[in-house]
Structures are given as structure tokens and as C-alpha cells.
CSV table of C-alpha atoms in Angstrom, one decimal:
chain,number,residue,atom,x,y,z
A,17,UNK,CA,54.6,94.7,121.9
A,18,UNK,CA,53.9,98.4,122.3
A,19,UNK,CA,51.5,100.5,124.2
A,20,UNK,CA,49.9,103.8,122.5
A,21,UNK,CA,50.8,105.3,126.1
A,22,UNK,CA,53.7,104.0,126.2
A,23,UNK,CA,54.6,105.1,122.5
A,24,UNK,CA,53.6,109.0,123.2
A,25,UNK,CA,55.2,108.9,126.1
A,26,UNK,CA,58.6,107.7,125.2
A,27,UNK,CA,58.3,110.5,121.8
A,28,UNK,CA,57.6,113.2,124.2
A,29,UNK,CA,60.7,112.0,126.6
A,30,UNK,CA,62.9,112.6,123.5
A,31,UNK,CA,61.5,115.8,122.7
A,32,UNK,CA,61.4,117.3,126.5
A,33,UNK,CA,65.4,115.4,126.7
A,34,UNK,CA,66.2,117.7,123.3
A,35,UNK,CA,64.5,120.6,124.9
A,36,UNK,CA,66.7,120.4,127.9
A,37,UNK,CA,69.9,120.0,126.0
A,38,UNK,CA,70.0,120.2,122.2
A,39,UNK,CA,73.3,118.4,122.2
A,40,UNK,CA,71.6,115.2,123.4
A,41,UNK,CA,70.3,115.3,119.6
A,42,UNK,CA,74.1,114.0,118.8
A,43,UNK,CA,73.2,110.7,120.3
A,44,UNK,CA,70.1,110.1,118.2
A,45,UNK,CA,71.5,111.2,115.0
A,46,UNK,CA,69.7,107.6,113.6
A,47,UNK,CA,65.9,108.8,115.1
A,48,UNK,CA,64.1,110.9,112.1
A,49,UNK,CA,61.2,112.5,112.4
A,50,UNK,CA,59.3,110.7,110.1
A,51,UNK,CA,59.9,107.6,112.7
A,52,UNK,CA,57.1,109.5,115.3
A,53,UNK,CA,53.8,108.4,115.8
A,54,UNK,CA,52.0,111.4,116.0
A,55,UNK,CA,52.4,114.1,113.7
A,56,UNK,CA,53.0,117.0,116.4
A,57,UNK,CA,56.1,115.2,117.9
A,58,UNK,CA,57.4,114.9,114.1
A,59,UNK,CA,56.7,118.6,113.1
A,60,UNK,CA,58.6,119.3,117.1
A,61,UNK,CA,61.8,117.2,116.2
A,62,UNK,CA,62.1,118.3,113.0
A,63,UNK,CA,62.0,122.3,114.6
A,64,UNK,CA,64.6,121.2,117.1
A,65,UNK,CA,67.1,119.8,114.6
A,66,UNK,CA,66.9,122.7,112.6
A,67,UNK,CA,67.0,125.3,114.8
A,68,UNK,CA,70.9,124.0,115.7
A,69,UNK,CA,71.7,125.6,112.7
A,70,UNK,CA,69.3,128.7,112.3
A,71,UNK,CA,69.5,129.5,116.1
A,72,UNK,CA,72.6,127.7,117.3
A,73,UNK,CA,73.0,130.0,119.9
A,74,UNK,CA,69.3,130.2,121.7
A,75,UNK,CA,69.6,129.2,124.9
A,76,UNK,CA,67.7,126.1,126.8
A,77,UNK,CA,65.6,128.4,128.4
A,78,UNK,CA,64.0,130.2,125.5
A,79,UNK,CA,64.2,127.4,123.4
A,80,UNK,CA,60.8,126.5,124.2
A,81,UNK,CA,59.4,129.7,122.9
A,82,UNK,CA,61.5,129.6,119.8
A,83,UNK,CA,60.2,125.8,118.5
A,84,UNK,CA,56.8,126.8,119.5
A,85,UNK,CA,56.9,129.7,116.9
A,86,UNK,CA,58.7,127.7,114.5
A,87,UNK,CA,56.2,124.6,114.5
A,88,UNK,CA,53.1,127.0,115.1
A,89,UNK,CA,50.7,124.1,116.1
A,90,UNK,CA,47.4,124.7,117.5
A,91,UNK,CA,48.0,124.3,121.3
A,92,UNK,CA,51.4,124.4,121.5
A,93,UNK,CA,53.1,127.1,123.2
A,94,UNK,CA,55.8,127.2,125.3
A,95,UNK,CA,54.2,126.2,128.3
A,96,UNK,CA,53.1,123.2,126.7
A,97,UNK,CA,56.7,123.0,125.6
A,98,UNK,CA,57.9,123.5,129.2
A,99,UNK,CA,55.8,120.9,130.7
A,100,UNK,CA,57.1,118.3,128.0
A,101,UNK,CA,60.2,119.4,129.1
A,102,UNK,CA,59.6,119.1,133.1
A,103,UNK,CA,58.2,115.1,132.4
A,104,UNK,CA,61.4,114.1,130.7
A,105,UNK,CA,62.2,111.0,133.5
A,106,UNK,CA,66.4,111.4,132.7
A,107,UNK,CA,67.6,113.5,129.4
A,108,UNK,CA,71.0,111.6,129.7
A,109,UNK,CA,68.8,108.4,129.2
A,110,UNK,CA,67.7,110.2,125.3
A,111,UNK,CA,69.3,107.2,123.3
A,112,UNK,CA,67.0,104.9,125.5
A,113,UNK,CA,63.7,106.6,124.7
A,114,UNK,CA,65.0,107.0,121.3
A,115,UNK,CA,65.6,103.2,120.5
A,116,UNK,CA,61.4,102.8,122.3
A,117,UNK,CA,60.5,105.6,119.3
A,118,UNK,CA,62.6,103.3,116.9
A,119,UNK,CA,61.4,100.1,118.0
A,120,UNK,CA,57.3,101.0,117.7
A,121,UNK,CA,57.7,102.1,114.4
A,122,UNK,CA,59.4,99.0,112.7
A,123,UNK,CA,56.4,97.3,114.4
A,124,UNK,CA,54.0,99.8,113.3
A,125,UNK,CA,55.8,98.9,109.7
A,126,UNK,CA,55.9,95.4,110.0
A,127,UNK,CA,52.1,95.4,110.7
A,128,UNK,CA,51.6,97.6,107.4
A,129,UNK,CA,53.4,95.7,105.7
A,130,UNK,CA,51.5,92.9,106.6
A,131,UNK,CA,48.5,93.7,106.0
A,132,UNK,CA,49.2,95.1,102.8
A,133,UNK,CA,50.8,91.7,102.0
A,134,UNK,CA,47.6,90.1,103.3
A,135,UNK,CA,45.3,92.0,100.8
A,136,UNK,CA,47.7,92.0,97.8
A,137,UNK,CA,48.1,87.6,98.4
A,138,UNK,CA,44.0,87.6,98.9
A,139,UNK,CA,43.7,89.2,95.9
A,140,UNK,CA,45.8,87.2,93.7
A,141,UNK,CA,45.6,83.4,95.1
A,142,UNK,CA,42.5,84.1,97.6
A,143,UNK,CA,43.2,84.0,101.4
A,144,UNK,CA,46.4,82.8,102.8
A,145,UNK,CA,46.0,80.4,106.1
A,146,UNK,CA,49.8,81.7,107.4
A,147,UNK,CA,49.2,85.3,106.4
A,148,UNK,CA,45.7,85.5,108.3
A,149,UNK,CA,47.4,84.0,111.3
A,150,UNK,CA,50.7,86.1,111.6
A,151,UNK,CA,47.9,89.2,111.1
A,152,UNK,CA,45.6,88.0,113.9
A,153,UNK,CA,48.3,87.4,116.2
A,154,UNK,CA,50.0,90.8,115.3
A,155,UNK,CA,46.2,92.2,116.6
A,156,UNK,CA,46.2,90.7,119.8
A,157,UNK,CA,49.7,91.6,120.8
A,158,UNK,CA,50.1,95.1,119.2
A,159,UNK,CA,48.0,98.1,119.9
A,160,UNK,CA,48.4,100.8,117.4
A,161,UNK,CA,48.9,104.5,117.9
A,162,UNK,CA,45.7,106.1,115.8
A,163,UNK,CA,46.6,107.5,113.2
A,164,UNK,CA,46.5,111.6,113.9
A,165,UNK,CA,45.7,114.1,111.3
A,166,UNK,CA,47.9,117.3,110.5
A,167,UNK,CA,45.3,119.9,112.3
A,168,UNK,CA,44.2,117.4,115.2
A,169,UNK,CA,45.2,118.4,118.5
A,170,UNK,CA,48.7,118.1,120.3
A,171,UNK,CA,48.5,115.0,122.7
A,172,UNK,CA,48.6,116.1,126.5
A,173,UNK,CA,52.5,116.3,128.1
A,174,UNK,CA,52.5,113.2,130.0
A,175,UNK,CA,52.1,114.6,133.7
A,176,UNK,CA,52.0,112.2,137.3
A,177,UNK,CA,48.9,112.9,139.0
A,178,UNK,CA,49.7,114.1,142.2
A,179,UNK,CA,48.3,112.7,145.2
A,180,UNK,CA,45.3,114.6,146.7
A,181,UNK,CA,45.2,116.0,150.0
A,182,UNK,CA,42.8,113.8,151.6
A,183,UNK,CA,43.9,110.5,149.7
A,184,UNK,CA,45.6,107.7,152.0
A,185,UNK,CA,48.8,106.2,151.4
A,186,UNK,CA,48.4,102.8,150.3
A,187,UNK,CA,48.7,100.1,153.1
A,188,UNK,CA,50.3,96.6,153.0
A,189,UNK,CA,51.7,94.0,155.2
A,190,UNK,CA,55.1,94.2,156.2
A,191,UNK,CA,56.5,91.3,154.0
A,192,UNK,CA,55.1,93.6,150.8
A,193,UNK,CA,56.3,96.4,152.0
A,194,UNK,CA,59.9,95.0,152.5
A,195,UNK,CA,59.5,94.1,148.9
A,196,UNK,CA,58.0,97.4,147.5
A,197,UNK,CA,61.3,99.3,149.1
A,198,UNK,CA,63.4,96.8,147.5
A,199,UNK,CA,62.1,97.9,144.2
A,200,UNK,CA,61.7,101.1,144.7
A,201,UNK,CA,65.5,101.6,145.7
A,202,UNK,CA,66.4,99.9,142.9
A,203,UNK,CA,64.2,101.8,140.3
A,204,UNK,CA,65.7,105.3,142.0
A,205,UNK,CA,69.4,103.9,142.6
A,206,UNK,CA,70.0,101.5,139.6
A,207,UNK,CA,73.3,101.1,141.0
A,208,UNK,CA,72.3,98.7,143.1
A,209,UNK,CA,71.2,96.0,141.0
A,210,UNK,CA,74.1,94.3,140.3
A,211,UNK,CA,74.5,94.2,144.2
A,212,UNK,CA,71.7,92.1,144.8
A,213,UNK,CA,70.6,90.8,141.1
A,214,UNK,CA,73.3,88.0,141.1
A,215,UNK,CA,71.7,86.4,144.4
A,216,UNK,CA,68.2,87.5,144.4
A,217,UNK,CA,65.8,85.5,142.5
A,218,UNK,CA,62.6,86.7,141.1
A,219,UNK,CA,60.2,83.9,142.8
A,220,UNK,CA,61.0,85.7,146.1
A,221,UNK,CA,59.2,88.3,145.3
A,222,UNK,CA,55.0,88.2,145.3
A,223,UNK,CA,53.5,86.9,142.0
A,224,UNK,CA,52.3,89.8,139.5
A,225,UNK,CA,53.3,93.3,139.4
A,226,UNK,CA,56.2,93.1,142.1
A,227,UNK,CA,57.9,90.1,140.5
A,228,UNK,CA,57.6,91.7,137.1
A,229,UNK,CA,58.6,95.5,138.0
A,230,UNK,CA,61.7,93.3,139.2
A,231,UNK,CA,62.5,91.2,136.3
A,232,UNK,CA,61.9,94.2,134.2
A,233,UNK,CA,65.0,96.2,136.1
A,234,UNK,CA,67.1,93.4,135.8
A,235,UNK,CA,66.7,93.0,132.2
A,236,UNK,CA,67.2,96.5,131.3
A,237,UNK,CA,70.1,96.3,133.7
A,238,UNK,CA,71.5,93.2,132.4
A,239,UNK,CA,71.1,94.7,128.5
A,240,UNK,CA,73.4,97.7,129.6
A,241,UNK,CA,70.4,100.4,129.4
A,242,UNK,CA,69.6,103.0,132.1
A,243,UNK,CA,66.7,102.0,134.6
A,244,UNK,CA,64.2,104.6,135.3
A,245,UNK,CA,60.6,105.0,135.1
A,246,UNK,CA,59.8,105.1,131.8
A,247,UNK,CA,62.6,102.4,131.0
A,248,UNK,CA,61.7,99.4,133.3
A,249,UNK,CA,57.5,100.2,132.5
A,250,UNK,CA,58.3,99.6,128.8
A,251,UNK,CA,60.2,96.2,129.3
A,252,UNK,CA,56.9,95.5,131.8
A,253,UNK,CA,54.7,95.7,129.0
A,254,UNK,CA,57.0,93.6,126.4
A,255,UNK,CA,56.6,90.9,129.2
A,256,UNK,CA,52.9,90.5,128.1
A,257,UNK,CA,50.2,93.6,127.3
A,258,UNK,CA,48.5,92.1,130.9
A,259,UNK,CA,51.5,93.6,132.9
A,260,UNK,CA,50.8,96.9,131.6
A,261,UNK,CA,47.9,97.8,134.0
A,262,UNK,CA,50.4,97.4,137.1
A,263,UNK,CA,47.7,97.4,140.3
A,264,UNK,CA,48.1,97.2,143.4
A,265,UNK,CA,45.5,96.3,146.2
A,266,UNK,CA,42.0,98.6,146.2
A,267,UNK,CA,40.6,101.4,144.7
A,268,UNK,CA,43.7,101.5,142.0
A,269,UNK,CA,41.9,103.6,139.6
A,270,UNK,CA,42.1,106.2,142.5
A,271,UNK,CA,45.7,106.0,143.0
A,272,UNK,CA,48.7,106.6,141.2
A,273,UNK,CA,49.9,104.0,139.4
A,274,UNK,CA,52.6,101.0,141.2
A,275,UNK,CA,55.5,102.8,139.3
A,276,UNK,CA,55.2,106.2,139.7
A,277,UNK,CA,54.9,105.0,143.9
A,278,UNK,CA,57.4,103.3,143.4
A,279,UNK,CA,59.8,106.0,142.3
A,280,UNK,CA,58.6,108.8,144.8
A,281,UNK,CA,58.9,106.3,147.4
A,282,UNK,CA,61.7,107.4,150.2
A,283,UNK,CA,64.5,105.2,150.2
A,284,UNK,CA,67.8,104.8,152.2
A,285,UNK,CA,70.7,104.2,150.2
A,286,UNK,CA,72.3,100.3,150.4
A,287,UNK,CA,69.1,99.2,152.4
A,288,UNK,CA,67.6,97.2,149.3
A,289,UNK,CA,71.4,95.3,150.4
A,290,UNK,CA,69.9,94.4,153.8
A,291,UNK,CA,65.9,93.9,153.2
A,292,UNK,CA,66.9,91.4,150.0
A,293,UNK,CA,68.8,89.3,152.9
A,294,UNK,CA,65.4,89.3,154.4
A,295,UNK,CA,62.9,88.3,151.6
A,296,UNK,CA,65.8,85.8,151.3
A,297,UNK,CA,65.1,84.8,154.2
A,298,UNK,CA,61.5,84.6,154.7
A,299,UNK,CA,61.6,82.9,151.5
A,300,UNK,CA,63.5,80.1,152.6
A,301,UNK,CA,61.3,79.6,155.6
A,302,UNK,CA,58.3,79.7,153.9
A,303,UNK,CA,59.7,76.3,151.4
A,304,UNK,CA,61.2,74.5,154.4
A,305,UNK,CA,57.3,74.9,156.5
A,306,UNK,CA,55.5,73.8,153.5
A,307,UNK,CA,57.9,70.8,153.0
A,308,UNK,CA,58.0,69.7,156.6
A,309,UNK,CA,54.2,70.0,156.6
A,310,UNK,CA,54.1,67.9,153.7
A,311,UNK,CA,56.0,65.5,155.7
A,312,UNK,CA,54.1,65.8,159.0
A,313,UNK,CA,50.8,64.5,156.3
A,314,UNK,CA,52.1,61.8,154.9
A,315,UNK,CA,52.7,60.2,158.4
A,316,UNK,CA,49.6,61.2,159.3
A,317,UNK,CA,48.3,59.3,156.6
A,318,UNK,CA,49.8,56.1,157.8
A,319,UNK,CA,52.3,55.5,154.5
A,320,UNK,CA,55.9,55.5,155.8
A,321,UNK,CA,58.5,56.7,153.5
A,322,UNK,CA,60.3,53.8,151.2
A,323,UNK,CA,63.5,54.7,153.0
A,324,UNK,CA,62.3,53.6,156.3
A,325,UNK,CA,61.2,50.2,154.5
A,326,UNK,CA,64.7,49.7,153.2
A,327,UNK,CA,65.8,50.5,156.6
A,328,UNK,CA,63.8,47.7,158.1
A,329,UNK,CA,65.0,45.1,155.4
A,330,UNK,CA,68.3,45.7,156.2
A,331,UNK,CA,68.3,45.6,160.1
A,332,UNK,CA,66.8,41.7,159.7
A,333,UNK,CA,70.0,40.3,158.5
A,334,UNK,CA,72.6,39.5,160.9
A,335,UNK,CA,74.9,41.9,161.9
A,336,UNK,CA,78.3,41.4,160.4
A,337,UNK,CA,81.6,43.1,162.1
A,338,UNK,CA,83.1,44.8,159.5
A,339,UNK,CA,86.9,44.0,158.6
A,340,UNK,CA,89.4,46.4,159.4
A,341,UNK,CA,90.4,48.8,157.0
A,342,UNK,CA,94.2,47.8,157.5
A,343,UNK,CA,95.5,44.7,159.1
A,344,UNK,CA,98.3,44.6,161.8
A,345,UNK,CA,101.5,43.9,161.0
A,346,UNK,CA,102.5,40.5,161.8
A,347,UNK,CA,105.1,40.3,165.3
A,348,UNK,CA,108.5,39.0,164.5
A,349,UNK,CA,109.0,36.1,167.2
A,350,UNK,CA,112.7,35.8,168.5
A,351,UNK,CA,114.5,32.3,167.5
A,352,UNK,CA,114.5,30.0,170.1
A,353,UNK,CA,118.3,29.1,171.0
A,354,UNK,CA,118.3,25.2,172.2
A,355,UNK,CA,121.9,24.5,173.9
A,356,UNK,CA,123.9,21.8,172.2
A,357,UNK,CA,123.8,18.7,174.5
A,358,UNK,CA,125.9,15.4,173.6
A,359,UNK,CA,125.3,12.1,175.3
């Protein structure tokens, strides 16, 4: 499943990794143009793999000015091109954002395809039952990039919205917030997943966005791709088009959104080491109070547990000593000498 968001975002993160460093292009050599969603981020690759051979010595810096002359499209200039640039989450991560480019487009294929298939079979042998039901299901799981004409305007550079000056930080309880460090160590310092991801299960962590934001690190982790921003919110959204919206508690339309706090929250190095230990913890406690109250209402209720019954049975029978494991050895008597009297 894809997200148009999502989709612009991860072509742009290409384009702004490229911008930074042309030679990245060598590790997307399998990424077209052609495979873009919208038509500006085509016409931009397609300027930034040609100008390594018409310009191969422009430097990063006035590269942006070079491919905005070269693609001439109506609102972008090199400060457009410099902004791109500035939201590109990791430009050593560009094969990562190029396999998201790769991956929306075989979907955006495969639901072509299919629809073409659908019309072409309708027409031939009237409507197919499988056909309608692979398209409907494609629908409610995929949400297509529009379709953007030649002369329609550049998309915006993907930017965080800065928090303003008389917005509050977003409060939670201390067992949350143990949890929201956690993850946000691990989305900034994705070394330090494999130090906890072996132990830590995902049910410790609160149901919804937190829980997901962490199964989504340890997946890309696990699949050998870099975590960052960009990286762990795609796998979110693969989880289910729900998990896309990631909220937190009030007023979310107001505040940035879970991720981007996440990854601007400070963090101290190895302490996602020490605060797992804790969720651990609390946990654990949590399971043994709910089962011990579970126990504490059942006697309440007057129904003893079968074992105590068994119990009972047992201590009516008479109590039998129990053999020894090993017996004594038997004791060697001495002969008894009788003296040898004649009459």
C-alpha cells in the first residue's frame, strides 16, 4: 500500500539526495525517470543524470541553479531546488527512497493493468466476479498519486512545520513518555535496535501508533534498510492505510505529527538500553496484578480451584510411609563357636 504523501515525498528524497551528491545516482542506476509519479520529479531526474555528463564538473552548490535552468519548469528555481535539497531525511539512505519510488510504481502498474484487464474481459465475456474483486480490493488499499499534467504546478518541497512560539509541548504520563524516548532514540540512533529488539516485545508498548512506530523500526531494521524518518513512516503505512494518520493525544491537527516529535526529540545515547528494562518491567507487573486479581475473584466467588479438590481427595486416604529409596545392607552375624564336650 502506498500513500500519495508518502509517494512525493520519497521522489523528492531521491532528488534532494542526488542534489546533494550526484554520485549517489551510482546506486540507483535501476530507478528511471519514467518510474516517477509526477511529471516535475521525472523532468528533475532526468536533468540530474544528464548533467553528469554535460556538466560533470558543476559543483553541489550550484547544481541547484544549473537543473533549474536545464528543466525550466514553472516554479522551480533554485530555491525550490535548495529546499528539496535541505528535506532530504539521509542522502546515504538514496537506494532506500529509491526502492519506495520503485515499489509505488509496480503498484501503480499493477492497478492499470488491472483495470485495463477488467474492461478488456467485460467486454468480451461480460463482467468477471474475480476481476471485480481483485479491482475493489486494490481501491480500498491503494490510493493513487493524480495523475499531473506537463504545465501543472511543481508539488511543494516537503517541509516540517515548525512549532510555533506559543504552542505547548505535548504532555503525557510518565509510563508514555518512557515509551516515546525509547522510540525516539531508536528512530535517531538505529544502532540500537539490535540492542534491545531481541528482548523487547512489541505488546509492551501502548496499543496504536507507539506499538506500530516500533514494529515498523524493527522491520526495516531486521530487512537490512536504514531507519529514519521517512523509512520507518513508509513501513507504518504498509501495516494498514489506518496507521498512516499517526496521532497522538489532543488537538493533533495543531501539532506536528508523532514522527517528526519523535525524531527532534532529545535523546541520551544507550538510555533506550535502560528505559526498555523498565517498560519490561512495568509490563510484567501489570500481567502478574491482573492475574492475581483474577484470582483474588474467583475465591470471592466461592468456586475453589480443581486443584484444591484434588488436594482434599487425596488427604482422606490413609497415610502410607513411603519405602526407602535404598535398603540397608543386611549385618553379617559372627558364627557361634560351641566347645566340643564328650560324655
Amino acid at each position: 500500500m502506498t500513500h500519495p504523501d508518502l509517494v512525493l515525498r520519497a521522489e523528492q528524497a531521491v532528488i534532494g539526495s542526488a542534489l546533494r551528491d550526484r554520485q549517489r545516482l551510482d546506486d540507483i542506476v535501476y530507478l528511471t525517470p519514467d518510474r516517477m509519479a509526477h511529471p516535475t520529479h521525472r523532468a528533475l531526474l532526468t536533468a540530474l543524470i544528464e548533467s553528469r555528463t554535460s556538466d560533470p564538473t558543476t559543483s553541489a552548490a550550484r547544481l541547484p541553479e544549473l537543473i533549474a535552468q536545464r528543466t525550466a519548469i514553472s516554479g522551480v528555481n533554485a530555491d525550490y531546488l535548495r529546499r528539496i535539497t535541505d528535506a532530504a531525511p539521509q542522502p546515504r539512505n538514496i537506494a532506500s527512497y529509491a526502492r519506495m519510488v520503485q515499489e509505488a510504481a509496480v503498484r501503480r502498474d499493477l492497478a492499470l493493468h488491472l483495470d485495463r484487464l477488467r474492461t478488456t474481459t467485460a467486454g468480451l465475456r461480460g463482467p468477471d466476479p474475480v476481476l471485480d474483486r481483485l479491482t475493489q480490493a486494490m481501491r480500498r488499499t491503494e490510493q493513487a498519486v493524480p495523475v499531473a499534467r506537463l504545465n501543472e504546478s511543481a508539488p511543494a518541497p516537503y517541509e516540517v512545520r515548525p512549532r510555533s512560539a506559543g504552542e505547548q509541548e505535548v504532555r503525557v504520563e510518565a509510563r508514555l513518555e518512557r515509551q516515546d524516548t525509547v522510540l525516539a532514540e531508536l528512530l535517531q540512533h538505529p544502532e540500537q535496535v539490535r540492542e534491545v529488539s531481541g528482548w523487547l516485545y512489541p505488546e509492551v508498548f501502548e496499543e496504536g501508533p507507539r506499538r506500530e512506530v516500533y514494529e515498523a523500526i524493527v522491520v526495516v531494521a531486521e530487512r537490512g534498510e536504514p531507519v529514519d524518518r521517512l523509512t520507518v513512516e513508509w513501513e507504518v503505512y504498509r501495516q494498514g492505510p489506518h496507521a498512516y494518520e499517526v496521532k497522538v493525544e489532543v488537538s493533533v491537527e495543531e501539532r506536528p505529527d508523532y514522527l517528526t516529535r519523535l525524531a527532534t526529540t532529545a535523546v541520551v545515547v544507550g538510555a533506550a538500553v535502560e528505559l526498555s528494562g523498565e517498560i519490561m518491567a512495568e509490563d510484567i507487573r501489570a500481567k502478574l496484578a491482573t492475574d492475581f486479581g483474577n484470582i483474588d475473584a474467583i475465591r470471592v466467588s466461592g468456586v475453589e480451584p480443581k486443584a484444591n479438590l484434588d488436594v482434599r481427595a487425596t488427604t482422606a486416604a490413609p497415610r502410607v510411609e513411603p519405602a526407602p529409596l535404598l535398603q540397608p545392607p543386611p549385618v553379617q552375624q559372627a558364627p557361634t563357636i560351641q566347645p566340643n564336650i564328650r560324655p
